[in-house]
Tab-separated table of C-alpha atoms and ligand atoms in Angstrom:
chain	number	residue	atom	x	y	z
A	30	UNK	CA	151.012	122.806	100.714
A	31	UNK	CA	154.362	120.915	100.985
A	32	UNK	CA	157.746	123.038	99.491
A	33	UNK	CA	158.796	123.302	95.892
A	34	UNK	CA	160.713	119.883	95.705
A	35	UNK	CA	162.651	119.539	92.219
A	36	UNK	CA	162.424	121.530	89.412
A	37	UNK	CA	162.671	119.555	86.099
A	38	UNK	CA	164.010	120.727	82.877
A	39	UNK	CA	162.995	119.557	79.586
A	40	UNK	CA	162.623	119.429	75.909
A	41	UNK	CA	158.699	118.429	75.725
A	42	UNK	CA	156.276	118.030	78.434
A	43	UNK	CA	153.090	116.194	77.320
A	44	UNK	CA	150.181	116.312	79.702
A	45	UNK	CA	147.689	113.326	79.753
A	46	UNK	CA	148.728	110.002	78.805
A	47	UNK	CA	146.351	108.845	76.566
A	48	UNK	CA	146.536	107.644	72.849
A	49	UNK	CA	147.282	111.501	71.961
A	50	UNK	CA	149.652	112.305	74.391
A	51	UNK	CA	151.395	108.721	74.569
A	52	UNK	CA	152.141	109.011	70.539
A	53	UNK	CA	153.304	112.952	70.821
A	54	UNK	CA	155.614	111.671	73.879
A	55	UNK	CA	157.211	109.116	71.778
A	56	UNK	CA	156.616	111.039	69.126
A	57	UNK	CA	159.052	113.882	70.391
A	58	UNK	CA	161.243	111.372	72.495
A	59	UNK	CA	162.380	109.500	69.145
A	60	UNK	CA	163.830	113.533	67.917
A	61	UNK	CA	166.233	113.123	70.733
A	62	UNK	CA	164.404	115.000	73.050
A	63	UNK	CA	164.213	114.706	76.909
A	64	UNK	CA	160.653	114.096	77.402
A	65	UNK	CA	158.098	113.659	80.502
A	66	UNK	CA	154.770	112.568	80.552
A	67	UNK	CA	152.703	113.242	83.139
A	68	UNK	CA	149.525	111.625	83.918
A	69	UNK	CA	146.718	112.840	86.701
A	70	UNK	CA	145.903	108.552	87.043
A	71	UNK	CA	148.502	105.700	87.791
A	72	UNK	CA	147.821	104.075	83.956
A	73	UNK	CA	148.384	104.738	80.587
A	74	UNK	CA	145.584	104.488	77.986
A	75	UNK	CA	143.094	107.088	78.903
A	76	UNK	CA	139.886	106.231	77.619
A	77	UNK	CA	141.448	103.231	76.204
A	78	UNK	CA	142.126	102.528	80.486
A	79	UNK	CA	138.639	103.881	81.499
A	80	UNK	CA	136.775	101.967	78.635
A	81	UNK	CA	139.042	98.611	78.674
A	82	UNK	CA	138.854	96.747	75.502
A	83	UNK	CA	136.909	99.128	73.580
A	84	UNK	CA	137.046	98.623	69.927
A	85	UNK	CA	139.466	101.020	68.119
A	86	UNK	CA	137.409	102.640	65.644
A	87	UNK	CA	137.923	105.189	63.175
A	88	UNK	CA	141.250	104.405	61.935
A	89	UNK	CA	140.624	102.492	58.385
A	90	UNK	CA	138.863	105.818	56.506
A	91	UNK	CA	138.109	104.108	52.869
A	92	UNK	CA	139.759	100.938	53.837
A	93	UNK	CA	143.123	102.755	54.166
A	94	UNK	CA	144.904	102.496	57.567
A	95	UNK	CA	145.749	105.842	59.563
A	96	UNK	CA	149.194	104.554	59.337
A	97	UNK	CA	150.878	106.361	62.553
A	98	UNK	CA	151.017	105.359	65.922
A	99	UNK	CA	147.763	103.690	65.604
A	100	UNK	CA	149.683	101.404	63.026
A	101	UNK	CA	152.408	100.649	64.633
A	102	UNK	CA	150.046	99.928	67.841
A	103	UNK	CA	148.090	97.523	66.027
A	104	UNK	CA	150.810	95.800	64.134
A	105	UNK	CA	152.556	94.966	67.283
A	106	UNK	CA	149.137	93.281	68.182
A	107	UNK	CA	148.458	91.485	64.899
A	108	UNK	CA	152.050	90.113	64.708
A	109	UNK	CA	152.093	88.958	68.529
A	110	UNK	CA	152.337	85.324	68.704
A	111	UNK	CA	149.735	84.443	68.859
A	112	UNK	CA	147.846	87.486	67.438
A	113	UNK	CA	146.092	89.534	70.130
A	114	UNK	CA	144.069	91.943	67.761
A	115	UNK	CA	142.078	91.896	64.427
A	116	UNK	CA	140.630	93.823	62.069
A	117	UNK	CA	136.863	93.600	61.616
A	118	UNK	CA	133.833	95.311	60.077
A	119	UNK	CA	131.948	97.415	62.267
A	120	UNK	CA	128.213	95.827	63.496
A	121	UNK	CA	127.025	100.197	63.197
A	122	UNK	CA	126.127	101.352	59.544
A	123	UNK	CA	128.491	104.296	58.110
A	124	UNK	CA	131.619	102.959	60.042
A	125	UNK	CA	134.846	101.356	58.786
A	126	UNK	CA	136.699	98.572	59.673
A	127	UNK	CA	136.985	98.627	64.038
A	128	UNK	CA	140.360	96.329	65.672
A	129	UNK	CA	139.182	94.461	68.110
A	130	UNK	CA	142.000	93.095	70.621
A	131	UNK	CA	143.087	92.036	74.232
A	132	UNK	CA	143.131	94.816	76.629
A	133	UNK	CA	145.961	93.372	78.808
A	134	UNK	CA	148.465	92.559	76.076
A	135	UNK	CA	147.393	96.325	74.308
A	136	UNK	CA	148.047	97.909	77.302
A	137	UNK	CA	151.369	96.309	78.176
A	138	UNK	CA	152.384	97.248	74.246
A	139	UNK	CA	151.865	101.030	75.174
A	140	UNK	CA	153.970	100.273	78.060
A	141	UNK	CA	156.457	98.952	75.951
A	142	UNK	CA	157.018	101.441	73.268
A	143	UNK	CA	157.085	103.999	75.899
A	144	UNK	CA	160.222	102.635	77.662
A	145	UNK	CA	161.607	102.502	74.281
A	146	UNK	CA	161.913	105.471	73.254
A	147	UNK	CA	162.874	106.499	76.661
A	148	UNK	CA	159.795	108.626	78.056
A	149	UNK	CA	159.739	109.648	81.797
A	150	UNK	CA	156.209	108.789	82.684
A	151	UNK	CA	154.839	110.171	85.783
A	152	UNK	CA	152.306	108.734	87.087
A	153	UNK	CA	149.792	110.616	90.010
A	154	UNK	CA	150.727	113.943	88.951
A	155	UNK	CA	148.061	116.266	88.924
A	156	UNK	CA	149.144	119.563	87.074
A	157	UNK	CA	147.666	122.784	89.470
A	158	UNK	CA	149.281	126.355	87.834
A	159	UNK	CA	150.194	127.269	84.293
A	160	UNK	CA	152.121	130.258	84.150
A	161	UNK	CA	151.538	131.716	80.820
A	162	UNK	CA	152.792	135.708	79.963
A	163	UNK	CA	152.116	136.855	76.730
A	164	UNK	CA	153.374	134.735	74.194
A	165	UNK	CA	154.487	131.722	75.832
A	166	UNK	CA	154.178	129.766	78.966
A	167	UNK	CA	157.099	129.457	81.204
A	168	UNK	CA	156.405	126.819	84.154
A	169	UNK	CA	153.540	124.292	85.200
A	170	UNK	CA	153.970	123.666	88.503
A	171	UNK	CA	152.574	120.133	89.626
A	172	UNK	CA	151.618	118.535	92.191
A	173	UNK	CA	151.803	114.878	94.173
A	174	UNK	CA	152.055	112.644	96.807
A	175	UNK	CA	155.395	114.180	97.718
A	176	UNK	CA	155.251	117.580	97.046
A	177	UNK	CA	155.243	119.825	94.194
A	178	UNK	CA	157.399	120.223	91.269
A	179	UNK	CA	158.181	122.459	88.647
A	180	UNK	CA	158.270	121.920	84.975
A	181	UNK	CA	160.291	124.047	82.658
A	182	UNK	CA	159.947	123.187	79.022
A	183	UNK	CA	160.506	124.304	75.712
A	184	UNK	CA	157.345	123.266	74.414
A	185	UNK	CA	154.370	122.061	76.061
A	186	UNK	CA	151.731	119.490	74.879
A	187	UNK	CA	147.875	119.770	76.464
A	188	UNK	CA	146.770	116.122	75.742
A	189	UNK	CA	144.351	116.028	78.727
A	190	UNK	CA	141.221	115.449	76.819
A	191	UNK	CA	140.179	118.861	78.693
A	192	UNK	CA	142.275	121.449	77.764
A	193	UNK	CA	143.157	121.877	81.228
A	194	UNK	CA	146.827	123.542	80.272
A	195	UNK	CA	145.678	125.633	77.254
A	196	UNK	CA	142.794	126.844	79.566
A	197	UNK	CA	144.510	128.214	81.866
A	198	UNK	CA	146.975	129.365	79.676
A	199	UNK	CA	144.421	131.941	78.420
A	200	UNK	CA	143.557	129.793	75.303
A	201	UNK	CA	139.831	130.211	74.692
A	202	UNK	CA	136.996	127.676	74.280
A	203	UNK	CA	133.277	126.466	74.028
A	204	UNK	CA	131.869	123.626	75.638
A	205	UNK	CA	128.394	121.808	74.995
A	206	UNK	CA	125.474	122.326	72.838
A	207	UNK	CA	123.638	125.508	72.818
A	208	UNK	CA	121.874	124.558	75.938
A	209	UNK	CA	125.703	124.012	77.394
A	210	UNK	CA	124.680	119.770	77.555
A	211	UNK	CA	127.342	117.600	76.787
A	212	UNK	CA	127.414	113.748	75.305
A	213	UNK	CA	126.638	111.379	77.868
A	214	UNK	CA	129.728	109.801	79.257
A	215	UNK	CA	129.922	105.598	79.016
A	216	UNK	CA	130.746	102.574	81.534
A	217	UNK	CA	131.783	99.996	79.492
A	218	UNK	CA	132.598	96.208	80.446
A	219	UNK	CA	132.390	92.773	79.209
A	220	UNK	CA	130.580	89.703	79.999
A	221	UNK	CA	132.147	86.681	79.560
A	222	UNK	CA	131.176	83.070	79.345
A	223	UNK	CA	128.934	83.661	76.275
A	224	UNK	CA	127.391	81.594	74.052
A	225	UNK	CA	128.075	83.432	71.090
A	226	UNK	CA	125.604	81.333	68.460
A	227	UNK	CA	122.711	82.013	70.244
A	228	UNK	CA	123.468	85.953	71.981
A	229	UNK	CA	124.400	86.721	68.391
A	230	UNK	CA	121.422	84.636	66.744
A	231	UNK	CA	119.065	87.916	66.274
A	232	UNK	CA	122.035	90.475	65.438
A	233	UNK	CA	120.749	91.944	62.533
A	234	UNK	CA	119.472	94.816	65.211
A	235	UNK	CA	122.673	95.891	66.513
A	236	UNK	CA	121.033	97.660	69.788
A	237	UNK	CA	118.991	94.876	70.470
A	238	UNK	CA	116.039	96.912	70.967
A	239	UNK	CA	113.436	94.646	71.658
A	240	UNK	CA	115.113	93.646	74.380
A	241	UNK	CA	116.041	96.831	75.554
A	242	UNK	CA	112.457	97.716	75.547
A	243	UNK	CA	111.038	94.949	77.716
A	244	UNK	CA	113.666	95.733	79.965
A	245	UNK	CA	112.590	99.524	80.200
A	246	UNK	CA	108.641	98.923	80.387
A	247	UNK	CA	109.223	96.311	83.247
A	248	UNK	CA	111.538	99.070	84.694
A	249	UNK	CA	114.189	96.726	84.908
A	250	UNK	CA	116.509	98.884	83.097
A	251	UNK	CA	117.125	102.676	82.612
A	252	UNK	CA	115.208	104.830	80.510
A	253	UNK	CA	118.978	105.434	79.289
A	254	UNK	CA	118.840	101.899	77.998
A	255	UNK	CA	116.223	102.077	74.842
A	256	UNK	CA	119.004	99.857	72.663
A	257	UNK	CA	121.501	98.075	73.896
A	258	UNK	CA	124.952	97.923	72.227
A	259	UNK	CA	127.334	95.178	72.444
A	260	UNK	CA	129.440	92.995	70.474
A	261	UNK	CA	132.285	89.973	70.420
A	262	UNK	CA	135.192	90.806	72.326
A	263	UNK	CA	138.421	89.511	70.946
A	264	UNK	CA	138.571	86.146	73.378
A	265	UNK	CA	135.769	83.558	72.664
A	266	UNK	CA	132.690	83.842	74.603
A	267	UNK	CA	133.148	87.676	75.873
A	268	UNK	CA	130.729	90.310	74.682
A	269	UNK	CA	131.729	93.805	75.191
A	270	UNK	CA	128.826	96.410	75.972
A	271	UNK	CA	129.210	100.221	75.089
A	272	UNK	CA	125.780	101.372	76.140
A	273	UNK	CA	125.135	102.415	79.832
A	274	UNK	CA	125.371	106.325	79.430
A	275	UNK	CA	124.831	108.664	81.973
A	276	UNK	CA	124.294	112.172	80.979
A	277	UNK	CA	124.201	115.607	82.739
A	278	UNK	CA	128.185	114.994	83.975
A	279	UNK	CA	130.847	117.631	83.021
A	280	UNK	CA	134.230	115.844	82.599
A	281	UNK	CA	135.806	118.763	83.895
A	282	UNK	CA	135.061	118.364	87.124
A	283	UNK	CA	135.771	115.250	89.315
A	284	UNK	CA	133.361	115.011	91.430
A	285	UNK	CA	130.687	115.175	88.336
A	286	UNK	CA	132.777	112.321	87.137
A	287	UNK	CA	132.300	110.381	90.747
A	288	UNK	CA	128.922	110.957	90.888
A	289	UNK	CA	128.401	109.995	87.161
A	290	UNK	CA	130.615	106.882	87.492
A	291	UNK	CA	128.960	105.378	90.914
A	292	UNK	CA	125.423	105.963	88.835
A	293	UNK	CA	126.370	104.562	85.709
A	294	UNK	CA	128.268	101.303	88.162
A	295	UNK	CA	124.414	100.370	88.847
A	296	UNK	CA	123.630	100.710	85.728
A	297	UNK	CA	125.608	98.307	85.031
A	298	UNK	CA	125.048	95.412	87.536
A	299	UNK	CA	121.520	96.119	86.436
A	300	UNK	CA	122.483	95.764	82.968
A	301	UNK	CA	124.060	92.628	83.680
A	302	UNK	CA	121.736	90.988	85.409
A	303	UNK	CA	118.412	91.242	82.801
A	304	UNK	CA	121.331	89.814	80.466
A	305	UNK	CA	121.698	86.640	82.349
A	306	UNK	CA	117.644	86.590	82.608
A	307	UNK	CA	116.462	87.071	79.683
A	308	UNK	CA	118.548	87.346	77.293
A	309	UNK	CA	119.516	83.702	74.876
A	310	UNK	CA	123.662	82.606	75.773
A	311	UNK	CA	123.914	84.769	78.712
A	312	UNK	CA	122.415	82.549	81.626
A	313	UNK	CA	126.204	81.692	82.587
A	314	UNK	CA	127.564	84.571	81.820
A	315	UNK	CA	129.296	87.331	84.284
A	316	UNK	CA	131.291	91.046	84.009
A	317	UNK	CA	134.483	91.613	84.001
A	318	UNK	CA	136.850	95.012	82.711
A	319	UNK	CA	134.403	97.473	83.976
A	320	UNK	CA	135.925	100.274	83.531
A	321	UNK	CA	137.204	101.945	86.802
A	322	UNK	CA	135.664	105.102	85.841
A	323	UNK	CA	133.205	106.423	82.961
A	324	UNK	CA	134.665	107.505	79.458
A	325	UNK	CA	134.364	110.897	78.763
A	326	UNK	CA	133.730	112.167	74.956
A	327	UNK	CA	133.366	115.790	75.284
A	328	UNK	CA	134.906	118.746	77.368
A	329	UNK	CA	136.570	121.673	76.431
A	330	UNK	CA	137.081	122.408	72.285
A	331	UNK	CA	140.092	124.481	72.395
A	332	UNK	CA	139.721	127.427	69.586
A	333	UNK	CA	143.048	126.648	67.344
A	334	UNK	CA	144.592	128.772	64.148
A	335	UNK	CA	141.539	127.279	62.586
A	336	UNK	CA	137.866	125.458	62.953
A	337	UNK	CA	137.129	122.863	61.339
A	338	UNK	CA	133.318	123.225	59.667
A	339	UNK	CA	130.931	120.930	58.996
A	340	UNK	CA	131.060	122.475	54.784
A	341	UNK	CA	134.838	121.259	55.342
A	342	UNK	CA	133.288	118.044	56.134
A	343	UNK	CA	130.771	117.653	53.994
A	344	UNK	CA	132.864	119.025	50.831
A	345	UNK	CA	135.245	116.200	51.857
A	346	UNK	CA	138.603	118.586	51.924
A	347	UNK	CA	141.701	117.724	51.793
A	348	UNK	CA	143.708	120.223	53.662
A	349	UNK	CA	147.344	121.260	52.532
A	350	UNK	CA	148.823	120.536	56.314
A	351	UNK	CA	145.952	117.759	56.786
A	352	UNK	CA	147.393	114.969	59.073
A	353	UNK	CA	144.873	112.697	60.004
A	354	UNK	CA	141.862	111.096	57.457
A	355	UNK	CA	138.646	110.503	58.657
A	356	UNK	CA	135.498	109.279	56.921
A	357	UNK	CA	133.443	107.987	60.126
A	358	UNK	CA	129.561	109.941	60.050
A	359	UNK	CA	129.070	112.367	62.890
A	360	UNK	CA	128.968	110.674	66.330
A	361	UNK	CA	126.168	112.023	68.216
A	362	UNK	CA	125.808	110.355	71.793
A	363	UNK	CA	123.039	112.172	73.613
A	364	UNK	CA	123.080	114.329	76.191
A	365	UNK	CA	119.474	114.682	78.341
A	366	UNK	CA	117.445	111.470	78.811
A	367	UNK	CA	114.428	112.743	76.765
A	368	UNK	CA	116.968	112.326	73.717
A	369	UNK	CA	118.573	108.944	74.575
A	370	UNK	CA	119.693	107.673	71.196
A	371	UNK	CA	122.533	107.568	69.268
A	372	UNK	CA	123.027	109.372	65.879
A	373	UNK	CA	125.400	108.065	63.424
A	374	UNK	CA	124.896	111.078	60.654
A	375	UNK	CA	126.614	110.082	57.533
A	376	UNK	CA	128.347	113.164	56.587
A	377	UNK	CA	130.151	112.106	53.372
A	378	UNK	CA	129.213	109.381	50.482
A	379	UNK	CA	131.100	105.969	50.766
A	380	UNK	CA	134.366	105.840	49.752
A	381	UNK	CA	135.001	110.036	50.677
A	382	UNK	CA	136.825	111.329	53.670
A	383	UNK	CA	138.355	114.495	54.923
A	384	UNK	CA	141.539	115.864	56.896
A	385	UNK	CA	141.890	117.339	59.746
A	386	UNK	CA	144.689	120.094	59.347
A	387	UNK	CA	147.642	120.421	61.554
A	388	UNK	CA	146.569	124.311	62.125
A	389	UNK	CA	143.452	123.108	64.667
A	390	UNK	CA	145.852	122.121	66.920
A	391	UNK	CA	148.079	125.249	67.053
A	392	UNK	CA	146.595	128.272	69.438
A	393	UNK	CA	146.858	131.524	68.328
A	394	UNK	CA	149.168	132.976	70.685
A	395	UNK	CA	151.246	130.843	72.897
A	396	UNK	CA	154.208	129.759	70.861
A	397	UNK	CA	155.645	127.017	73.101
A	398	UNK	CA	152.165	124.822	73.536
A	399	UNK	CA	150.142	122.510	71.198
A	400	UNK	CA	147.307	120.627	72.185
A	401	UNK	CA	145.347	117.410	70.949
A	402	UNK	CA	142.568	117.310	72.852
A	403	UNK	CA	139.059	115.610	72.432
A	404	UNK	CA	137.745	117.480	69.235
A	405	UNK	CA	135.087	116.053	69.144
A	406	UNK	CA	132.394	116.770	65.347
A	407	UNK	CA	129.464	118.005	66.555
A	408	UNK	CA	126.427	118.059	64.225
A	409	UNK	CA	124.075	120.412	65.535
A	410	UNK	CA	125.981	123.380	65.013
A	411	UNK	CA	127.511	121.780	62.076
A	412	UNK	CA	130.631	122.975	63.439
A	413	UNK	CA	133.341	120.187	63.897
A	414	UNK	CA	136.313	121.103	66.260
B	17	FAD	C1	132.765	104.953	74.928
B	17	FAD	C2	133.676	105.698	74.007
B	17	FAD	C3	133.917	105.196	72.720
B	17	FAD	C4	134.799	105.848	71.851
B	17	FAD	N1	135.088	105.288	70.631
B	17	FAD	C5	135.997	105.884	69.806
B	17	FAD	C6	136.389	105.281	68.579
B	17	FAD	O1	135.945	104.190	68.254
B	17	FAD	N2	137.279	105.936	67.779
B	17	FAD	C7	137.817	107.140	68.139
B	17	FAD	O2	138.632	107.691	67.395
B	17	FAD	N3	137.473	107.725	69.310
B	17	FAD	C8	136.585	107.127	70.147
B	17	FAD	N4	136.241	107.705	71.335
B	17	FAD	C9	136.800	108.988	71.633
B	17	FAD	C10	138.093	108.719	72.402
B	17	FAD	O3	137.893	109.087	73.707
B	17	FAD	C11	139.243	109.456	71.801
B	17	FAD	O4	139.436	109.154	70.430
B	17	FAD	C12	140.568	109.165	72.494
B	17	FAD	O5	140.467	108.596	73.764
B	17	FAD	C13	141.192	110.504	72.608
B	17	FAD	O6	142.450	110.325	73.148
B	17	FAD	P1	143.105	111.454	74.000
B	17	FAD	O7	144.470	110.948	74.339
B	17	FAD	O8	142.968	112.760	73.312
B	17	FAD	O9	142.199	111.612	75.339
B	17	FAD	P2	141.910	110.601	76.518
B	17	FAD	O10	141.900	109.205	76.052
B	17	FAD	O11	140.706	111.137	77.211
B	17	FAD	O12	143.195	110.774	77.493
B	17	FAD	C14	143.395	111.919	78.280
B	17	FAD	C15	144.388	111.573	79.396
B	17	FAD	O13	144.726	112.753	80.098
B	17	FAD	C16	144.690	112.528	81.506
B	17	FAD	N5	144.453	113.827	82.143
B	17	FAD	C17	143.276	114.495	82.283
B	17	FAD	N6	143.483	115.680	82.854
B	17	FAD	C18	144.829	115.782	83.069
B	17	FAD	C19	145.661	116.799	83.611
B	17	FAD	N7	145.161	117.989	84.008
B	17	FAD	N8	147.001	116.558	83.663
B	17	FAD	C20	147.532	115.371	83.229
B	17	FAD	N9	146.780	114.378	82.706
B	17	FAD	C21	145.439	114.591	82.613
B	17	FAD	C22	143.561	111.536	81.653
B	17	FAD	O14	143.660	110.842	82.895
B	17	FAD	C23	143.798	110.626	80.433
B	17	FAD	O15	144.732	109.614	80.731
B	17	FAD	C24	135.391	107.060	72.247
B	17	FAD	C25	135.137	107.576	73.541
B	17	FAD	C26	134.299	106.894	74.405
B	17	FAD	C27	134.076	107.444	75.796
């Protein structure tokens, strides 16, 4: 291991630069604070990088923006000239409105707001000790291509997706079902050079399932593959396809995620292939924006000052330090082949939602760290953090 090279003092150190940690870094960094991001990959985005393109969904609960950084995100979009985003109902029964946009210009937005309100993102940094004695964590010490470094902040912010700082800085959690599974993790990409009118002709299935069916019993396709999802991408003939899932990989781990992502990379080509055979407006078509690795929707669920239940859910509360709404059902991607289907449980009647209070992302002992990570609502416990 190379020497200690700089140590770096700040106000706010937010780990993982993905739509969580990139809004609590700007977040912080518009209070006047000195602020460094630091990010294991050389992007921003997170799964919005791993799944390019991918529909932002969940942030019109009852019609009603988010408001937030997902507002200002997609404002910037919608006002571009021309526009390079737009609002649009969801194809999936129980969901809201979804914005569907261009990757590129999105990603060059984030890039954007971060410079302006003056960020240090650090790219290839891979965070390897948390020192944490009792109440409060005093250094991360991280590594890359040149060395290591250490971080000494007043606060902290765990925005990995994983948990990986509150983890090791004693904060407790669960992971998986009761059989320890997790939800499949997802390659998405797009084809392009669609004809729309006629790949869209029989939508009124949104997974395509007959299709995905033939494709199965002539085991030209995964048993993964029983419906296929996909829908219009922003530009004109592009179809964007969130539905080769690979289960059985732990996010935590990278070489689960290699393995996982090189699997679900066939998949794919596979995928793409019985599109251009068989199915109507694809017999030009080709992918593009695969992602460079799989999306990952579950991990580590940090334990915070409280847990979110499914009866807070389902009684639609409204908490007094609530910060975000939600009304999407209960996102259920599986997680062993012999259960591959997707469950969209309605959890609330139309035109309900709930908050998500500010006190599920506070730990009970360290003082100087918060995290954000994926929470994901799980309904077979009916517990939801
Ligand atoms: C296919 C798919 C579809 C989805 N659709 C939706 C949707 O429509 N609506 C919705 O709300 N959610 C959706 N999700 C969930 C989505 O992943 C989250 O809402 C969102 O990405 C969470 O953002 P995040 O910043 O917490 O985590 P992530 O986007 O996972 O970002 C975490 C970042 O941390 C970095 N990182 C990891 N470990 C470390 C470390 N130790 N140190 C530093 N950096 C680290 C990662 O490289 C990454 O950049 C979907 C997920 C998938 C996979």
């Amino acid at each position: 291991m190379k020497p200690h090279r700089t140590t770096h003092e700040a106000d706010v150190v937010v780990f993982g630069a993905g739509p969580a940690g990139i809004a609590a870094a700007i977040a912080a960094a518009r209070e006047k604070q000195k602020v460094y991001l630091i990010e294991v990959q050389n992007v921003v985005g997170g799964v919005m990088s791993s799944c390019p393109g991918m529909m932002l969904g969940s942030g019109y609960p009852c019609d009603k923006s988010i408001g937030g950084f997902f507002e200002e995100l997609v404002s910037r979009l919608y006002h571009h000239d021309p526009p390079v985003a737009e609002r649009r109902a969801c194809s999936l029964a129980n969901f809201g409105d979804e914005v569907v946009y261009d990757y590129e210009y999105a990603l060059s937005t984030l890039y954007e707001m971060l410079a302006e309100a003056g960020v240090e993102v650090l790219f290839n940094h891979i965070p390897y000790h948390t020192h944490a004695a009792d109440d409060s964590i005093s250094r991360v010490e991280v590594v890359n291509t040149q060395g290591c470094d250490v971080f000494i902040s007043k606060m902290y912010i765990d925005c990995t997706g994983n948990g990986d700082i509150a983890e090791e800085a004693g904060v407790p959690s669960r992971s998986g079902d009761e059989r320890g599974l997790m939800m499949g993790v997802t390659l998405t990409f797009f084809m392009e050079n669609v004809d729309w009118d006629k790949a869209f002709a029989e939508s009124s299935d949104p997974y395509f399932t007959r299709y995905a069916n033939m494709g199965i019993a002539e085991g030209r396709l995964p048993r993964t593959l029983p419906e296929i999802y996909m829908l219009k991408g922003f530009r004109d003939g592009t179809v964007f396809f969130n539905t080769v899932t690979v289960t059985g990989v732990d996010g935590t781990q990278s070489r689960s995620v290699a393995q996982g992502a090189q699997a679900a990379r066939r998949q794919v080509m596979e995928l793409a292939r019985f599109c251009r055979e068989e199915m109507p407006g694809f017999e030009k078509s080709y992918p593009t924006y695969i992602g460079p690795t799989v999306g990952v929707r579950e991990t580590r669920r940090l334990e915070g000052l409280y847990t979110l239940t499914f009866a807070d859910v389902a009684a639609a509360t409204k908490f007094e330090d609530g910060i975000v709404a939600c009304d999407s059902p209960l996102d259920e991607v599986f997680r062993d082949e012999s259960t591959s289907h997707y469950s969209h449980e309605a959890a609330l009647p139309k035109g309900e939602y709930y908050t998500i209070p500010f006190r599920t992302l506070v730990p009970q002992r360290i003082k100087n760290l918060l995290f954000a990570v994926r929470r994901l609502r799980i309904s077979w416990t009916r517990v939801c953090v």
